[in-house]
Amino acid sequence: MHNFSASLRITKSAIRTEQGVVAAQHRRAAEEGAKVLAGGGDAVDAAIATSFALGVLEPWMSGIGGGGAMVLYRAKERRTSVVDFGMRSPESLDLADFPLSGAGRASDLFPWAQVVGDRNVHGPLAIAVPGVVDGMRIAHERHARMPWRDLLVPAIRLADEGLLVDGVTSQHIASAAPDLRRYAGASEAYLTDGLPPVPAWSARTEVRLPQQKLAATLRQLAEAGPRDLYEGGLARAVAGEIGALGGRLSVADLAAYRAREIEPLIIEYRGARVSATPELTAGPTLAHVLRLLSERWVPRGGADAEAYAAYAGALQEAYRVRLSRMGDQDGARAPACTTHFSVVDREGNIASVTQTLLSIFGSRVSLPDTGVLMNNGIMWFDPEQGNPNSLAPGKRCLTNYCPIVVEHGSRRFALGASGGRRILPAVAQILSFVVDFGDALDTAFQRPRIDASEDVLVIGDEALPAAVQASLAARFEYIAQHRLTTPMKFACPTAVMRAGTVNSGATELGVPWADAVAG
């Protein structure tokens, strides 16, 4: 049962323009990316500016202490590629730091055996080598037009302004406050007298959290270049701060890190060509879902009961394979800490970017001098040895993100989402809505969705027709939920599309910050 209005319906309009478009989970970040497009920047320039801006505006979701991936489409070459900037466990990691407690399962995103003190969940030992900055370096060196330092100017300005506290900010900080209080840097940065900050009630005043330390770090990155975080003064500062807190990540770990531009996983689906992330992401599982849909379901009556049953069955089967072979496992849904944004420019270049700290506020460690909020990528690994995804030094993390670029007839679109294991169901369904039913983005984003990432449980949007819900309840263990921001049950997708010379963009209905902006 819940307390929400039964008649509540939220709508958003997709934008359409012959200018470029940035669609992001935070409107101000999308605006900064759109300004880059309006100034003659490439989609990659806008993606870099948006990436750093998001790290300032929603620091609990992503930032320079995290990792991720982007799928790029280059219009002139008609070629797609993937920039992989996923996190890695440090080579200096010591398995002896993670003894099992014998007290059951951990309490965060994955139900691994519990480690003493949850050291793999939060704190300095949970930190993996971050990849965002080096991923942006690769994209910039190979595809951008504008100077690196210029693309960090918006993020620096936003950090100088301080983090505006509104209801969404307070809600996110409150969800992690007990762990933020454990670490002095995080408590200083995000709490007020040990409590979540409260937004101003008056329209004439506002509350902001200072971000001067992060602003200084971004200035150094802008002037010294991206590898400074890995081989320069910032590398020494970050490694020194982590070491002083008891962590293992070293200067050598940072220096050894390199993002990669690699070939995408190509998936053919009913005449559409999907470019997805390969290897240790949700891309291969998306391929499995689409293959099952192709084999077992023929779209006939639109998004009807048979369609949603087909989605549920394909997702559950694909997840069973993923869980048994790739090492991920089902678990309690603590807040995930991820963001996705999509960019298309006037020439048709496209970027589909997902970046993450893993958990909300990552490791909950905000470095006291540099102001960098660090990931908890070590939690992606199973602390028990001898399993497919067991913790080890120098190992790539298994992830749930799934940014894609899809070509279907005269239309090409970028799509992805945040939301942990809920990402894949959202991406698969919106892709199907566009390809199987011919939806424009606004229609696809308005459609109700299901989630089938929780083992046998299927969660349905309460806006689904009664007949569809009855059919799902007859075939699956089923529960209906509101499509709300918190707690989020259906992921947070964003997308852009190009049809001819017209670009469009759309964002998740229930997220009050998310927006698509023309530039």
Coordinates of C-alpha atoms in Angstrom, one line a residue, residues 69 79 208 476 505:
A69 CA 31.1 4.5 -20.8
R79 CA 30.8 4.8 -37.6
R208 CA 24.0 26.6 -0.9
F476 CA 4.0 -13.5 -12.9
G505 CA 15.2 15.0 -26.9

